[in-house]
PDB file of C-alpha atoms in Angstrom:
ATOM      1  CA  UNK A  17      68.201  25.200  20.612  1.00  0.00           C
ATOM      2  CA  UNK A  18      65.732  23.037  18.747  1.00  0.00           C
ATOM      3  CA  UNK A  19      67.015  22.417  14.883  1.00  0.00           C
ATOM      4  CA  UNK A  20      65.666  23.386  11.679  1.00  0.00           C
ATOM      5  CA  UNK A  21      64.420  19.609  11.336  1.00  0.00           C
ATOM      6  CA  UNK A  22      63.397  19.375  14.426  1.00  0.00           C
ATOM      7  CA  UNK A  23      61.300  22.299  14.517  1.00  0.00           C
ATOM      8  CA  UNK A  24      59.733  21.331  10.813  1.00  0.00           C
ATOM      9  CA  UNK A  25      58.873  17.764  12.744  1.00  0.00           C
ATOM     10  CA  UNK A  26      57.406  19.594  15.379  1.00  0.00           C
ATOM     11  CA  UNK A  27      55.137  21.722  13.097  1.00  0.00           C
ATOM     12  CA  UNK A  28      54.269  18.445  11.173  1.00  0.00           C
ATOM     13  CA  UNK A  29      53.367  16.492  14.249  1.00  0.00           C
ATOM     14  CA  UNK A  30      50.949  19.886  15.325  1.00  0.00           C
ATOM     15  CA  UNK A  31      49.000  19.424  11.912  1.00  0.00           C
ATOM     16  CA  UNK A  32      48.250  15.946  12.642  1.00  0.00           C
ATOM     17  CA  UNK A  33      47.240  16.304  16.098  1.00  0.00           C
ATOM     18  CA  UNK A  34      44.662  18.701  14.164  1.00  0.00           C
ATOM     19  CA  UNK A  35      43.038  15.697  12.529  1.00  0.00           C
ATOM     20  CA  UNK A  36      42.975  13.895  14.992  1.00  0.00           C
ATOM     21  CA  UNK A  37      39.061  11.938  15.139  1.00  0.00           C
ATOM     22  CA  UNK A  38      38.825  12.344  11.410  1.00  0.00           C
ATOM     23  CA  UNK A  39      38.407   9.581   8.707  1.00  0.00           C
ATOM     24  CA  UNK A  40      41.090   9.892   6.020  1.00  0.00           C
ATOM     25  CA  UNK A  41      41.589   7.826   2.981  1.00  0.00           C
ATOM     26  CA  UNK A  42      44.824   6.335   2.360  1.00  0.00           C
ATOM     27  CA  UNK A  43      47.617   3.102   1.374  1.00  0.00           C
ATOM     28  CA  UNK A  44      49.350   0.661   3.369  1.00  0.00           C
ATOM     29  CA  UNK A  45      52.868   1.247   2.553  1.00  0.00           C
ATOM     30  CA  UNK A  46      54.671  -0.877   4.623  1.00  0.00           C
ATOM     31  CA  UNK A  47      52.941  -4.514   6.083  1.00  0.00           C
ATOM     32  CA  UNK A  48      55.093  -6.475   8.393  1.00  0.00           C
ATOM     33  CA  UNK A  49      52.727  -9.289   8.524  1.00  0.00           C
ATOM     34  CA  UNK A  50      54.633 -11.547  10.820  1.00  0.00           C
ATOM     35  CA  UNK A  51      54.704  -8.727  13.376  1.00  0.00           C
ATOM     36  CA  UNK A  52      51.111  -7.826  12.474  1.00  0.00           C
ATOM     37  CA  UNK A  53      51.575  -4.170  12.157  1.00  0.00           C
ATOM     38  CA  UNK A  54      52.380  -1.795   9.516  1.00  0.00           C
ATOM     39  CA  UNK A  55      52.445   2.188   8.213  1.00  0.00           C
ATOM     40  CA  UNK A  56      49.274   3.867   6.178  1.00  0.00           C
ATOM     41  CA  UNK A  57      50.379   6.955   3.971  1.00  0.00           C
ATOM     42  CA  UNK A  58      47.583   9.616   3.157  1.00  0.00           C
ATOM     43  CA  UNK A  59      47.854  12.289   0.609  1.00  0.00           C
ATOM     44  CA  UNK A  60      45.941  14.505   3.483  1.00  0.00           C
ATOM     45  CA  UNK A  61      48.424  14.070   6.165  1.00  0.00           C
ATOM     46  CA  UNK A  62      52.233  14.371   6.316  1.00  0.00           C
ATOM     47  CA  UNK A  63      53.705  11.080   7.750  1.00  0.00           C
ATOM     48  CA  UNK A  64      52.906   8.166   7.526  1.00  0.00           C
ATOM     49  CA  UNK A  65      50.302   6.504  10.056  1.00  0.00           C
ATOM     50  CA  UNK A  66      51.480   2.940  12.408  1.00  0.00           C
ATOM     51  CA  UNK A  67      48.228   0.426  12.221  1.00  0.00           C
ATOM     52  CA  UNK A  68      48.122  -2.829  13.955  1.00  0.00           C
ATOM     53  CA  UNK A  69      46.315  -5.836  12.602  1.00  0.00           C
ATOM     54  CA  UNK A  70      43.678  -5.959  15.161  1.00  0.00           C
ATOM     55  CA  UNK A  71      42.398  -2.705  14.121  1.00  0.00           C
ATOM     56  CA  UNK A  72      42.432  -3.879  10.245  1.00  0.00           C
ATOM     57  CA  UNK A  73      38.262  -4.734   8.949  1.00  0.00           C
ATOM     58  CA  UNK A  74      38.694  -6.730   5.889  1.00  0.00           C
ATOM     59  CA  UNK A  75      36.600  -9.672   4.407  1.00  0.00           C
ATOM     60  CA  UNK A  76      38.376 -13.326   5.418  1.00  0.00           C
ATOM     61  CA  UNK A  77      41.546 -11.102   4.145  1.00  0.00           C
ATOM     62  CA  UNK A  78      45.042  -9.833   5.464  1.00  0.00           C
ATOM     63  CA  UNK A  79      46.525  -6.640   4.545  1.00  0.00           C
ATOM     64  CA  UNK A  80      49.164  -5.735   1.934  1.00  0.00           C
ATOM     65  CA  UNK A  81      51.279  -3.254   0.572  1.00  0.00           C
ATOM     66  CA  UNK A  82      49.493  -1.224  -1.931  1.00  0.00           C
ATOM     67  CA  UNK A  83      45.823  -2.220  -0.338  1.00  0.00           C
ATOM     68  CA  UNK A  84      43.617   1.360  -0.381  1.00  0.00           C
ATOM     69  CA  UNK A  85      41.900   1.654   2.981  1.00  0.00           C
ATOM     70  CA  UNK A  86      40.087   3.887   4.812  1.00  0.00           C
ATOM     71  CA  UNK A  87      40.737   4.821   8.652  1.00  0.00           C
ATOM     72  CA  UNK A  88      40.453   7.238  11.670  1.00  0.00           C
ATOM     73  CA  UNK A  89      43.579   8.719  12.717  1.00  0.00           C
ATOM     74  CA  UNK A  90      43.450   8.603  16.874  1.00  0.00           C
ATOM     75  CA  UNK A  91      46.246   8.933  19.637  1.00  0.00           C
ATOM     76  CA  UNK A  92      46.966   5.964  21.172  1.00  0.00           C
ATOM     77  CA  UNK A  93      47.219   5.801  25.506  1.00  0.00           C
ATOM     78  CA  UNK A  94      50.968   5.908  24.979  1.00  0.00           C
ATOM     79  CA  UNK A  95      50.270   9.603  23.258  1.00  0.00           C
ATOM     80  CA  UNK A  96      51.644   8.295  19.698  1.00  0.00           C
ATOM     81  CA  UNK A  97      49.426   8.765  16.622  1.00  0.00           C
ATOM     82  CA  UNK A  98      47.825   5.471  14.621  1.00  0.00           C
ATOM     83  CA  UNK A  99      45.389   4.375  12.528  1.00  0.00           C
ATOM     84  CA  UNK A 100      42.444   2.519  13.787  1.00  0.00           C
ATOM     85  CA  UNK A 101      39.288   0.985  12.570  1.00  0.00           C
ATOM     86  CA  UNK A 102      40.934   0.873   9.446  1.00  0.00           C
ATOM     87  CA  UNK A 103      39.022  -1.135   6.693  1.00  0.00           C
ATOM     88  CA  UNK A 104      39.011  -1.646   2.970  1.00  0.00           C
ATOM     89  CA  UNK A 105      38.714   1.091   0.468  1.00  0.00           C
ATOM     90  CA  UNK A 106      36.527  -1.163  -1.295  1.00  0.00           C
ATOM     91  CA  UNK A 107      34.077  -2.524   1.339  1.00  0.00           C
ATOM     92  CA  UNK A 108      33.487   0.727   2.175  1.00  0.00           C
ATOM     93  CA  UNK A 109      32.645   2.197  -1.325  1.00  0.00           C
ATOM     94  CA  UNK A 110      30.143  -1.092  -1.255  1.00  0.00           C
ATOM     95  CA  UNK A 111      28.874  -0.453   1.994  1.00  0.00           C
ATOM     96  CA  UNK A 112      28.396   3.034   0.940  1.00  0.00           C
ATOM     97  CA  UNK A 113      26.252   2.251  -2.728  1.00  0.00           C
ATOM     98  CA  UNK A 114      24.408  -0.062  -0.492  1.00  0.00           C
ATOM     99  CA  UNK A 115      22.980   2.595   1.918  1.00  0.00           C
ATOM    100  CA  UNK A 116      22.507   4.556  -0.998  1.00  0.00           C
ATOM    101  CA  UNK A 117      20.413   1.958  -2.946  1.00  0.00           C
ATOM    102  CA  UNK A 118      18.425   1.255   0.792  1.00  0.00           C
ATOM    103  CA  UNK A 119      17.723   5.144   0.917  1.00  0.00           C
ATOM    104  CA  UNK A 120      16.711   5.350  -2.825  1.00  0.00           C
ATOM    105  CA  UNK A 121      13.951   2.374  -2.097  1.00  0.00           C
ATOM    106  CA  UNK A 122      12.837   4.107   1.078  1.00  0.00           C
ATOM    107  CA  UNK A 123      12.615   7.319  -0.800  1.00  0.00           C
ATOM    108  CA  UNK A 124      10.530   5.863  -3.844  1.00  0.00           C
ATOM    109  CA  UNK A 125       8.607   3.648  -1.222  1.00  0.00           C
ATOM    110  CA  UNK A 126       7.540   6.964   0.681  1.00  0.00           C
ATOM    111  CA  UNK A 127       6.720   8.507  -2.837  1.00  0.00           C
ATOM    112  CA  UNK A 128       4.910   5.919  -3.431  1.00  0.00           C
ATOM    113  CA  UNK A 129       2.376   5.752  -0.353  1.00  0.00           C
ATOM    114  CA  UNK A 130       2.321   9.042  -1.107  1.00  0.00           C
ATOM    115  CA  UNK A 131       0.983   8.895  -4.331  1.00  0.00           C
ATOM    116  CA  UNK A 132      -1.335   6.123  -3.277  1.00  0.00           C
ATOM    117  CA  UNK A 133      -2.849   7.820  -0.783  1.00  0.00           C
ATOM    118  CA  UNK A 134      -3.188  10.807  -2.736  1.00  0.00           C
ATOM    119  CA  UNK A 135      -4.967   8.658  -5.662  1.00  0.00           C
ATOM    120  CA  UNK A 136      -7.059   6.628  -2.671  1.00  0.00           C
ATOM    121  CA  UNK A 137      -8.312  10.333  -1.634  1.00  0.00           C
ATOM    122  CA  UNK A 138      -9.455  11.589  -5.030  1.00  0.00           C
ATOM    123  CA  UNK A 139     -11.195   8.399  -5.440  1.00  0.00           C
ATOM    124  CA  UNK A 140     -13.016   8.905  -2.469  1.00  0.00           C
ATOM    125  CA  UNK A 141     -13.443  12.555  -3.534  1.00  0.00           C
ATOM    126  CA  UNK A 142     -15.186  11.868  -6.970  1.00  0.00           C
ATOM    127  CA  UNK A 143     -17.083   9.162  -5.497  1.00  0.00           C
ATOM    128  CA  UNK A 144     -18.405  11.391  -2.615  1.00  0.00           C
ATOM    129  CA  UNK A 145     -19.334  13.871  -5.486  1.00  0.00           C
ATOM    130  CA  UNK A 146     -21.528  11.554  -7.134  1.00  0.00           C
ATOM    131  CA  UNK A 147     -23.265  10.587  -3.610  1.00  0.00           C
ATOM    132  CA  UNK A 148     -23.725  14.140  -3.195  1.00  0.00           C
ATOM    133  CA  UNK A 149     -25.701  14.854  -6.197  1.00  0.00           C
ATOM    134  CA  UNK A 150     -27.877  12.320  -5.864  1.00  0.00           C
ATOM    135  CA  UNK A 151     -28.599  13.150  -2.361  1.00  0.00           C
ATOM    136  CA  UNK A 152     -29.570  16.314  -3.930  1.00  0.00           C
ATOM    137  CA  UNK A 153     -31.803  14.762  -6.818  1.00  0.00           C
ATOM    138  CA  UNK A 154     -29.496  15.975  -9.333  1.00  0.00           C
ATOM    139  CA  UNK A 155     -28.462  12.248 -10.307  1.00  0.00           C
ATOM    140  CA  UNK A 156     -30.336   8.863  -9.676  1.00  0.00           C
ATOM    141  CA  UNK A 157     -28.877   7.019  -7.500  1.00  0.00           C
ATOM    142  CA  UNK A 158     -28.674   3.816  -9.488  1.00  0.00           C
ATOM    143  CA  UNK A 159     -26.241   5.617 -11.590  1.00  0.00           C
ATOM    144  CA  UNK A 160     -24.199   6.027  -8.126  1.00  0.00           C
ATOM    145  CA  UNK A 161     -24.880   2.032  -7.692  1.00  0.00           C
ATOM    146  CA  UNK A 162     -23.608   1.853 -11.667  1.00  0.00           C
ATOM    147  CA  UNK A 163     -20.020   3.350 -10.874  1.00  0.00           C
ATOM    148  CA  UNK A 164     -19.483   1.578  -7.519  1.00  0.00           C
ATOM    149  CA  UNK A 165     -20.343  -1.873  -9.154  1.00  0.00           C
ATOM    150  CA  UNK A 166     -18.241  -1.155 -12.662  1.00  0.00           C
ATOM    151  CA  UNK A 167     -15.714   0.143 -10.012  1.00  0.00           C
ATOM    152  CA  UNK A 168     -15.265  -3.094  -8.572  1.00  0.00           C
ATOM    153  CA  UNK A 169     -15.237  -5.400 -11.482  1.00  0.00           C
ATOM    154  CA  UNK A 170     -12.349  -3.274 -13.468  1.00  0.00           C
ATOM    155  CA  UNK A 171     -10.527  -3.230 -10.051  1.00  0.00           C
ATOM    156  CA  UNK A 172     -11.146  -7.356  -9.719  1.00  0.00           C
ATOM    157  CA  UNK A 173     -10.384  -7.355 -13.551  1.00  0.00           C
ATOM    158  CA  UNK A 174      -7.186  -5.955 -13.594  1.00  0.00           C
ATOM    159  CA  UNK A 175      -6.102  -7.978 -10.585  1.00  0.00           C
ATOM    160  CA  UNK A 176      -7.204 -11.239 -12.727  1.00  0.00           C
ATOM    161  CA  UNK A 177      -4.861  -9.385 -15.564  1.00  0.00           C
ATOM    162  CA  UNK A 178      -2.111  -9.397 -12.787  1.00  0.00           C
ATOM    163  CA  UNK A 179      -2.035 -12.698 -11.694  1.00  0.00           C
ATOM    164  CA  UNK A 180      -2.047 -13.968 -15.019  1.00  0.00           C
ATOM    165  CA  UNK A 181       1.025 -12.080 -16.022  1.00  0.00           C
ATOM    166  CA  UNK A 182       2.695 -13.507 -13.255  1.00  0.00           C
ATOM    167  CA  UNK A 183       1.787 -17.113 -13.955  1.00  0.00           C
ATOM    168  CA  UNK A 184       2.225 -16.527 -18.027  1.00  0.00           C
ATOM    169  CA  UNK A 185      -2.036 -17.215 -18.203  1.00  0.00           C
ATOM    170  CA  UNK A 186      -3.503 -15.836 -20.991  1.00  0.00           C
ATOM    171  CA  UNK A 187      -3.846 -12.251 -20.829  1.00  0.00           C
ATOM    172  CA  UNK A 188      -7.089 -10.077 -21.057  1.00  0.00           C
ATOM    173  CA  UNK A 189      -7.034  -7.561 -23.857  1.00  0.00           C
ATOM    174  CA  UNK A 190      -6.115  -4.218 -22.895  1.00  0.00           C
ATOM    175  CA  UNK A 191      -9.134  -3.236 -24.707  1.00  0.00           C
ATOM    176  CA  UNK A 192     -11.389  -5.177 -22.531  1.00  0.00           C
ATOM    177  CA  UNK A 193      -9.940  -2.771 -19.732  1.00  0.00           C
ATOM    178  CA  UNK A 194     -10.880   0.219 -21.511  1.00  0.00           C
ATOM    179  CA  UNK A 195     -14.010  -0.739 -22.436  1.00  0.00           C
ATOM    180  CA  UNK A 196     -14.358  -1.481 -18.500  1.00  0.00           C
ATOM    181  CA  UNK A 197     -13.464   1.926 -17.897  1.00  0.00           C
ATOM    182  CA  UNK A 198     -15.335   3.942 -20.642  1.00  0.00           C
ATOM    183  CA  UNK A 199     -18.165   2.045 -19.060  1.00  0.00           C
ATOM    184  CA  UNK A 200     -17.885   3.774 -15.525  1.00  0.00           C
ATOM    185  CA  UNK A 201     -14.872   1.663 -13.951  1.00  0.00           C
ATOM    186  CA  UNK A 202     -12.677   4.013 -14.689  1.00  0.00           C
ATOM    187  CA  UNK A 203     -12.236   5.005 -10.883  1.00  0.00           C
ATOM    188  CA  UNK A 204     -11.503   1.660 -10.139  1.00  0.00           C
ATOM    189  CA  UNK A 205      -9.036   1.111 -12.917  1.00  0.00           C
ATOM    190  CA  UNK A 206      -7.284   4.149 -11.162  1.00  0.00           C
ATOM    191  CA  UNK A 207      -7.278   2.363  -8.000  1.00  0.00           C
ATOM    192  CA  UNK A 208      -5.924  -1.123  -9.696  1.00  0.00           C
ATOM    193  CA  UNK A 209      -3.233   0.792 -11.146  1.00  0.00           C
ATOM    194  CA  UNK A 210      -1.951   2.362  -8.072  1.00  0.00           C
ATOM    195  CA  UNK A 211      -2.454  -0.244  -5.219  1.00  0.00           C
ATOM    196  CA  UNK A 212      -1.741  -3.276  -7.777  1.00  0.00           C
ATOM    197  CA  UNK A 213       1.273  -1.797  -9.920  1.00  0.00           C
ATOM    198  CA  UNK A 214      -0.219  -3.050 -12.918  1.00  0.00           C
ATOM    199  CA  UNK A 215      -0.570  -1.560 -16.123  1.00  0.00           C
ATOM    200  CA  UNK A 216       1.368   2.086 -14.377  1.00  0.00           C
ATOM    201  CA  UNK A 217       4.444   2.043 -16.198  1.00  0.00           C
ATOM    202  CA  UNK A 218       2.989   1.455 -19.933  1.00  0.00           C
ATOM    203  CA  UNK A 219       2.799   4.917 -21.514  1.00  0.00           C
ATOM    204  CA  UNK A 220       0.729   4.349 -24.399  1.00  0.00           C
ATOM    205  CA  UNK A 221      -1.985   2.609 -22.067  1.00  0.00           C
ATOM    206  CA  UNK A 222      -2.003   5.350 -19.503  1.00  0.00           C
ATOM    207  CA  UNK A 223      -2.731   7.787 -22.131  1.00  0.00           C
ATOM    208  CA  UNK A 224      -5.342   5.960 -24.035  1.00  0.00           C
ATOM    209  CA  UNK A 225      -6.834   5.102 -20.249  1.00  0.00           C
ATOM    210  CA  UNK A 226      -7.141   8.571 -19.967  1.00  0.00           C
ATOM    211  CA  UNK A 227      -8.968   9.205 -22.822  1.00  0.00           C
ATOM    212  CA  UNK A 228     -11.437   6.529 -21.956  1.00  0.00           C
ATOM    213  CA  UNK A 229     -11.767   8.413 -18.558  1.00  0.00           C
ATOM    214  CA  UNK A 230     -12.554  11.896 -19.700  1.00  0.00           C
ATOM    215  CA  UNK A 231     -15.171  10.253 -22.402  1.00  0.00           C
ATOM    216  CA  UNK A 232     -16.928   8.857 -19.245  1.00  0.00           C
ATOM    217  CA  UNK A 233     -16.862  11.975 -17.523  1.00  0.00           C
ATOM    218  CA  UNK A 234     -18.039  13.891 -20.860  1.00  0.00           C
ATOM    219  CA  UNK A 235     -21.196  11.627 -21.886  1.00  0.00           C
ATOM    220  CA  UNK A 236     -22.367  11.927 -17.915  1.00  0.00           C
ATOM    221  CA  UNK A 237     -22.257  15.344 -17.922  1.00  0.00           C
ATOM    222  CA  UNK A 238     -23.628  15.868 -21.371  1.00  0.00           C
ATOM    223  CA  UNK A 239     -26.473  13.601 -19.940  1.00  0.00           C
ATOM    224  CA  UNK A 240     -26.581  15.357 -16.847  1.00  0.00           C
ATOM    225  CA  UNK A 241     -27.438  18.740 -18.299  1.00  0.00           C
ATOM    226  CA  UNK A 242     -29.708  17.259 -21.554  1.00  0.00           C
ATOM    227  CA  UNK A 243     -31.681  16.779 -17.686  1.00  0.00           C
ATOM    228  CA  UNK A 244     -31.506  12.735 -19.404  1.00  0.00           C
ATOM    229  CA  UNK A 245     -32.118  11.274 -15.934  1.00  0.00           C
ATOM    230  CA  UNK A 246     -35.546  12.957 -15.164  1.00  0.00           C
ATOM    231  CA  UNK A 247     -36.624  10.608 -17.145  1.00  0.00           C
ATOM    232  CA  UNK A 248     -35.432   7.443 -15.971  1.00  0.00           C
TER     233      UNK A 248
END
């Protein structure tokens, strides 16, 4: 009849049959490095775990007693349990923040062509509202010609703004660029900022850009309905 120690063994060696494929997280406790092979104790499992050192992944480095590592526990052909693919605690915490920091880029990347197209769109939008009306007489269509040309200077503007920031030229004013936009290149400006990255981040220009873009919007339509461009 089995013993009290034997059957506790038994019940032991059951458990860790049950994790068995899993990844655990534990310390080499023993290292015979002349042999090549030591023992891996986790806090998760209730003996410890034989390793050899062809299953150890490690940077231009050999194991050591007290060296945190992470593994998968796997039965060997012989039917005993071990530790393979076992590989520094630390690597893998990089490895991990690394993925992380790839995944936060793609993330903000995909936010970002998200947001450009989105801006690209109402562009497009406004624009298309501007052809509209004059297609229906309710706006000349040299004011049409007015945005689309003021449009393309701020946009050229701010990329000459750009390139001097890089190179440490001498800057233009950020009131030049409002006064570009206040004059109708406001929908550019919007386009410079998102497909150029410049001038996106500063708070206090945003907000005063925005101001500069609802004054455009307010004198057209207060010319609009004083019926101002019947008589041009």
């Amino acid at each position: 009849m089995p013993s009290e120690a034997n059957l506790d063994g038994i019940f032991l060696l059951g458990k860790m049959v049950n994790h068995i494929g899993k990844t655990f997280v534990g310390d080499i406790v023993r290292w015979q490095d002349d042999k090549g092979f030591g023992f891996i104790a986790s806090a998760e499992l209730a003996q410890e775990v034989f390793f050899h050192i062809s299953e150890y992944r490690a940077r231009h480095k050999r194991p050591h007693v007290g060296d945190k590592v992470v593994f998968v526990l796997v039965r060997n052909p012989q039917g005993k349990l071990q530790a393979q693919q076992v590989q520094e605690w630390q690597f893998v915490q990089q490895q991990q923040q690394q993925r992380q920091r790839r995944q936060r880029r793609q993330q903000q990347q995909a936010a970002f062509s998200a947001k450009q197209q989105f801006n690209l769109l109402a562009v497009v939008l406004i624009y298309g509202g501007l052809v509209g009306w004059a297609w229906q007489g309710k706006l000349p269509w040299a004011i049409v010609v007015w945005y689309g040309v003021w449009g393309i200077i701020t946009f050229l503007w701010y990329g000459k703004d750009k390139r001097a920031a890089q190179s440490g030229n001498r800057r233009t004013p950020e009131n030049t660029l409002h006064m570009l936009s206040v004059l109708g290149g406001w929908l550019g400006a919007w386009l410079a900022q998102t497909y150029l990255r410049h001038k996106s981040q500063k708070i206090s220009f945003r907000v005063v850009y925005v101001i500069t873009m609802v004054l455009n919007i307010a004198l057209l339509w207060f010319l609009k309905s004083q019926a101002f461009f019947g008589l041009i």
